[in-house]
PDB file of C-alpha atoms in Angstrom:
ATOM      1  CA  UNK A1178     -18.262 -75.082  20.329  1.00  0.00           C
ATOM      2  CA  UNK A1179     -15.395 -76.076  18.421  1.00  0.00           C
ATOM      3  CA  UNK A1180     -16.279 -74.482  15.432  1.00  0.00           C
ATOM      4  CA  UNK A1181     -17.298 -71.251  17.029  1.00  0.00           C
ATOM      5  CA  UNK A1182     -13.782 -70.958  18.583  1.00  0.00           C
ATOM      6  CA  UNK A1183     -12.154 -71.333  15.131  1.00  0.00           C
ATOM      7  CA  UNK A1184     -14.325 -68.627  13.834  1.00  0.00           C
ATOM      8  CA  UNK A1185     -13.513 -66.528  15.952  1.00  0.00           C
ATOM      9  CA  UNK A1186      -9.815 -66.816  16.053  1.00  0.00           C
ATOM     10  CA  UNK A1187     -10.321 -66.705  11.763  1.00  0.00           C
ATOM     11  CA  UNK A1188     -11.963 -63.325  12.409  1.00  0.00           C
ATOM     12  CA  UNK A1189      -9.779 -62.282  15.427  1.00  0.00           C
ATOM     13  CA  UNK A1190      -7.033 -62.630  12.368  1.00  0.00           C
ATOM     14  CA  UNK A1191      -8.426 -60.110   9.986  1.00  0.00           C
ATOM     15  CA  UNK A1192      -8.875 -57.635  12.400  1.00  0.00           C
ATOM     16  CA  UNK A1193      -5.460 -57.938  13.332  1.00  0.00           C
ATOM     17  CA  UNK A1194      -4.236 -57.926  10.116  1.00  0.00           C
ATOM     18  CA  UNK A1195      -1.917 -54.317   9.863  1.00  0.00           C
ATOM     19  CA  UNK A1196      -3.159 -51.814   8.374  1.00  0.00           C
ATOM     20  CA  UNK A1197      -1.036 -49.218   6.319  1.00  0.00           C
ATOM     21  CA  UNK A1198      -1.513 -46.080   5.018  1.00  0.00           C
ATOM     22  CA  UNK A1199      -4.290 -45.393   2.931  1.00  0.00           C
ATOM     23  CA  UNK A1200      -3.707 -45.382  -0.752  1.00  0.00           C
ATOM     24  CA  UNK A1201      -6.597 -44.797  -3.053  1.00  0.00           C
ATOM     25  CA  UNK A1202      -4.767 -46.093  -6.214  1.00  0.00           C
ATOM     26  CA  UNK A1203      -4.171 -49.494  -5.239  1.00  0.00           C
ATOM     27  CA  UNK A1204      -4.893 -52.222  -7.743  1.00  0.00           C
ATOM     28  CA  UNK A1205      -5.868 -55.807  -7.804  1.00  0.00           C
ATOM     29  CA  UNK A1206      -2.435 -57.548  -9.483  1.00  0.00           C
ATOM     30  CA  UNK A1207      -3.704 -61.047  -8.524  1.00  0.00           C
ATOM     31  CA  UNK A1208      -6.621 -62.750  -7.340  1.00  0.00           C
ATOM     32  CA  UNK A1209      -7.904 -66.383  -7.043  1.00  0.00           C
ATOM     33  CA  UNK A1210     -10.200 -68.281  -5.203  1.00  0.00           C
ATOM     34  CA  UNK A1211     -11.718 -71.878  -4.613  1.00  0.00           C
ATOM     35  CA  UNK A1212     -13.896 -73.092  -2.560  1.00  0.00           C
ATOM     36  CA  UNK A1213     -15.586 -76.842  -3.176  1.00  0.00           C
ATOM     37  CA  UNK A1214     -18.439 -76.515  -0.922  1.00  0.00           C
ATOM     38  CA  UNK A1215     -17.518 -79.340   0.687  1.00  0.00           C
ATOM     39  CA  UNK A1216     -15.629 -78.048   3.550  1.00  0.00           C
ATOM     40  CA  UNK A1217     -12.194 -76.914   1.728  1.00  0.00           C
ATOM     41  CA  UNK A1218     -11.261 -73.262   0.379  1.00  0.00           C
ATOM     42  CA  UNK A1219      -8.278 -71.608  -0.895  1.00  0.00           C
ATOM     43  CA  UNK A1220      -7.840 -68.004  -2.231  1.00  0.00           C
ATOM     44  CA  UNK A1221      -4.785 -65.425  -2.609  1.00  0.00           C
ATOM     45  CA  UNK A1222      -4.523 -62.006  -4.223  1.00  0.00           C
ATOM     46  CA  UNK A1223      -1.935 -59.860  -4.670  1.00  0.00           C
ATOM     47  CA  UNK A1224      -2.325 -55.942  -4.779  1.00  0.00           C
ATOM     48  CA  UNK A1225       0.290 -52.913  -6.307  1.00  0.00           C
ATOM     49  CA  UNK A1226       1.078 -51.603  -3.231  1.00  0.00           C
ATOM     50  CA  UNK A1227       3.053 -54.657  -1.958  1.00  0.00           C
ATOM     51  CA  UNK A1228       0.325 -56.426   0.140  1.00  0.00           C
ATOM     52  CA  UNK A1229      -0.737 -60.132  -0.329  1.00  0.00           C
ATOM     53  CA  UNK A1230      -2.917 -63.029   1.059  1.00  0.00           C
ATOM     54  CA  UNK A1231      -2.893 -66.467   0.582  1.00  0.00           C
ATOM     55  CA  UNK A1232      -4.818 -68.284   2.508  1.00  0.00           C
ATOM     56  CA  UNK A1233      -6.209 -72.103   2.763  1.00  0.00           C
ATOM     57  CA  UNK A1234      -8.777 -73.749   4.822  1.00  0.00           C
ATOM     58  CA  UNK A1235      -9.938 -77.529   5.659  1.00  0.00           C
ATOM     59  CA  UNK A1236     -12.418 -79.585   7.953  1.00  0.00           C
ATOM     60  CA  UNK A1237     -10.759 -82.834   9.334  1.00  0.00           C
ATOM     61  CA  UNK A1238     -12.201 -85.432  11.011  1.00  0.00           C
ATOM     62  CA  UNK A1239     -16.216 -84.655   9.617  1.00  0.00           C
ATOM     63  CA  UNK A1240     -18.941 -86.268  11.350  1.00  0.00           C
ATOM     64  CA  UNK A1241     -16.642 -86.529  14.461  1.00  0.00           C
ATOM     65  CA  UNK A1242     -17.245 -84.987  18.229  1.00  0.00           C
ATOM     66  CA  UNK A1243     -13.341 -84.350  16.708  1.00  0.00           C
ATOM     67  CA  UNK A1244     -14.808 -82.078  13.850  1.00  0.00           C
ATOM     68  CA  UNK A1245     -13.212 -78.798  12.977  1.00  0.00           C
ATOM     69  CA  UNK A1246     -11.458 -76.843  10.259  1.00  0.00           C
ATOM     70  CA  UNK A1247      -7.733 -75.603  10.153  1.00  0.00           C
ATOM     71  CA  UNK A1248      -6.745 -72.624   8.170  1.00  0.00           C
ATOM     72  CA  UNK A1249      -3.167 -72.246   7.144  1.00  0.00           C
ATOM     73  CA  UNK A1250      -2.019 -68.815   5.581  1.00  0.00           C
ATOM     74  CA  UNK A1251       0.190 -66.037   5.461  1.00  0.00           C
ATOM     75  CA  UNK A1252      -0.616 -62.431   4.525  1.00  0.00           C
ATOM     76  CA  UNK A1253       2.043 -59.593   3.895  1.00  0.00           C
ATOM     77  CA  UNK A1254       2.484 -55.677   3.802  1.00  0.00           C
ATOM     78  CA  UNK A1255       4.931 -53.269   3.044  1.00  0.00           C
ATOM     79  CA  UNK A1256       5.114 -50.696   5.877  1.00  0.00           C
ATOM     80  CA  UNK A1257       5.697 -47.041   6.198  1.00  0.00           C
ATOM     81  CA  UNK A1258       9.560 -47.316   6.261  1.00  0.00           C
ATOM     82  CA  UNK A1259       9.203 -49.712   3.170  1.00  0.00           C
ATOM     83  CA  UNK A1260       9.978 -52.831   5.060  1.00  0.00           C
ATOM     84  CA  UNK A1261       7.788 -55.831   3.875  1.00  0.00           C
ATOM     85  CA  UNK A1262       6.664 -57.924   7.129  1.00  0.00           C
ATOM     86  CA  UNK A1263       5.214 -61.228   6.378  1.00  0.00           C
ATOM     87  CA  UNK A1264       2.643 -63.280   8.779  1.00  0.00           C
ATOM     88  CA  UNK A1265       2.570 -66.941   8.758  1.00  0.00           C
ATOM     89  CA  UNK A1266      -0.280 -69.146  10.922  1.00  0.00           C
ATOM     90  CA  UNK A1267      -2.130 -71.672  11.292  1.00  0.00           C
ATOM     91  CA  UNK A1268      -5.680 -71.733  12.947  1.00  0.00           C
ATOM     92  CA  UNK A1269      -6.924 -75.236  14.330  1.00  0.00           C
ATOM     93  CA  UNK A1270      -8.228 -76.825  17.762  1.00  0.00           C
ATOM     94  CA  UNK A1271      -4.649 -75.698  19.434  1.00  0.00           C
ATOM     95  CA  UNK A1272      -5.824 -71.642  18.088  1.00  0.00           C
ATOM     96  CA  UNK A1273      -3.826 -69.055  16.326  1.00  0.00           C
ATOM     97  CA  UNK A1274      -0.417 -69.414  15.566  1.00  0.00           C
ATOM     98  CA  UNK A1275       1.109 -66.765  13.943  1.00  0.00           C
ATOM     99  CA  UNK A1276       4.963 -66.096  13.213  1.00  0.00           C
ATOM    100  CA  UNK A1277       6.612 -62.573  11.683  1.00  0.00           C
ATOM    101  CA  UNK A1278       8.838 -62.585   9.255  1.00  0.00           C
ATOM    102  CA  UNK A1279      10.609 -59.029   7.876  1.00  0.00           C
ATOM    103  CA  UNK A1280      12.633 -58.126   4.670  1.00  0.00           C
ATOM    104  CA  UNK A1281      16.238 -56.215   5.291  1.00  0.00           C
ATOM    105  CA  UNK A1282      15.669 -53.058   6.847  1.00  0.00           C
ATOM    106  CA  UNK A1283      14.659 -53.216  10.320  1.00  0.00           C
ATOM    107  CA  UNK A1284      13.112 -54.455  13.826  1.00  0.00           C
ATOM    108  CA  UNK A1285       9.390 -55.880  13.986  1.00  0.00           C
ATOM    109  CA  UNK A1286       7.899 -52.902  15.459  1.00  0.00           C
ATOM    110  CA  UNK A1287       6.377 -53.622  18.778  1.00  0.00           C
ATOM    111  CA  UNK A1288       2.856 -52.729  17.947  1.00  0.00           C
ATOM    112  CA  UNK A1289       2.584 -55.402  15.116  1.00  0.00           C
ATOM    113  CA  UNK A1290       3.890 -57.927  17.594  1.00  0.00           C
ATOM    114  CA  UNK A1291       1.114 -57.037  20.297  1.00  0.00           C
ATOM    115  CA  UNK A1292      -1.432 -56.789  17.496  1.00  0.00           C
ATOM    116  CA  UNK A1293      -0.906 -60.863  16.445  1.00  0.00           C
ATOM    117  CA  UNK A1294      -0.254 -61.973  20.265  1.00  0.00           C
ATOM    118  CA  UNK A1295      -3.005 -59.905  21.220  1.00  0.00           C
TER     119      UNK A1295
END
């Protein structure tokens, strides 16, 4: 059940992840990515238009009724008005827990904040 939960709150993450405008000339700057098949990953890219991912992921406690995996990341974007907002969180058995973080410029606009509260 455990595990389920996590997943969900993973994928509940990339959907909330903001989306910008649409730019058909963006470019792969950066990208990495490890996983050892044994439970732990790690990957990261970084892309032309200002947006980034890095994101890592373990299981603790294996072979425990205690077992599940916690994923630790931040993503960021540079938005319309050329503000870069940056998401930090951790996903584990106490669920997502995201923070915002913006460059000079500005407010965090309302609708991000829903977005990663939900």
């Amino acid at each position: 059940m455990m595990k389920l939960l996590v997943l969900f709150s993973f994928l509940a993450l990339a959907h909330s992840a903001p989306q910008g405008p649409k730019d058909d000339n963006v470019q792969l700057l950066k990208f990495d990515s490890d996983n050892d098949g044994l439970g732990s990953y790690r990957f990261l890219y970084e892309q032309t238009d200002g947006s980034k991912r890095d994101e890592q992921g373990e299981v603790i406690n294996v072979g425990t009724d205690d077992e599940s995996i916690v994923i630790k990341g931040s993503y960021s974007w540079v938005a319309p008005d050329g503000i870069t907002y940056t998401v930090t969180y951790i996903a584990d058995d106490k669920g997502f827990q995201p923070s915002i973080e913006q460059g000079p410029g500005g407010a965090i606009p309302s609708s991000v904040i829903a977005s990663l509260v939900g």
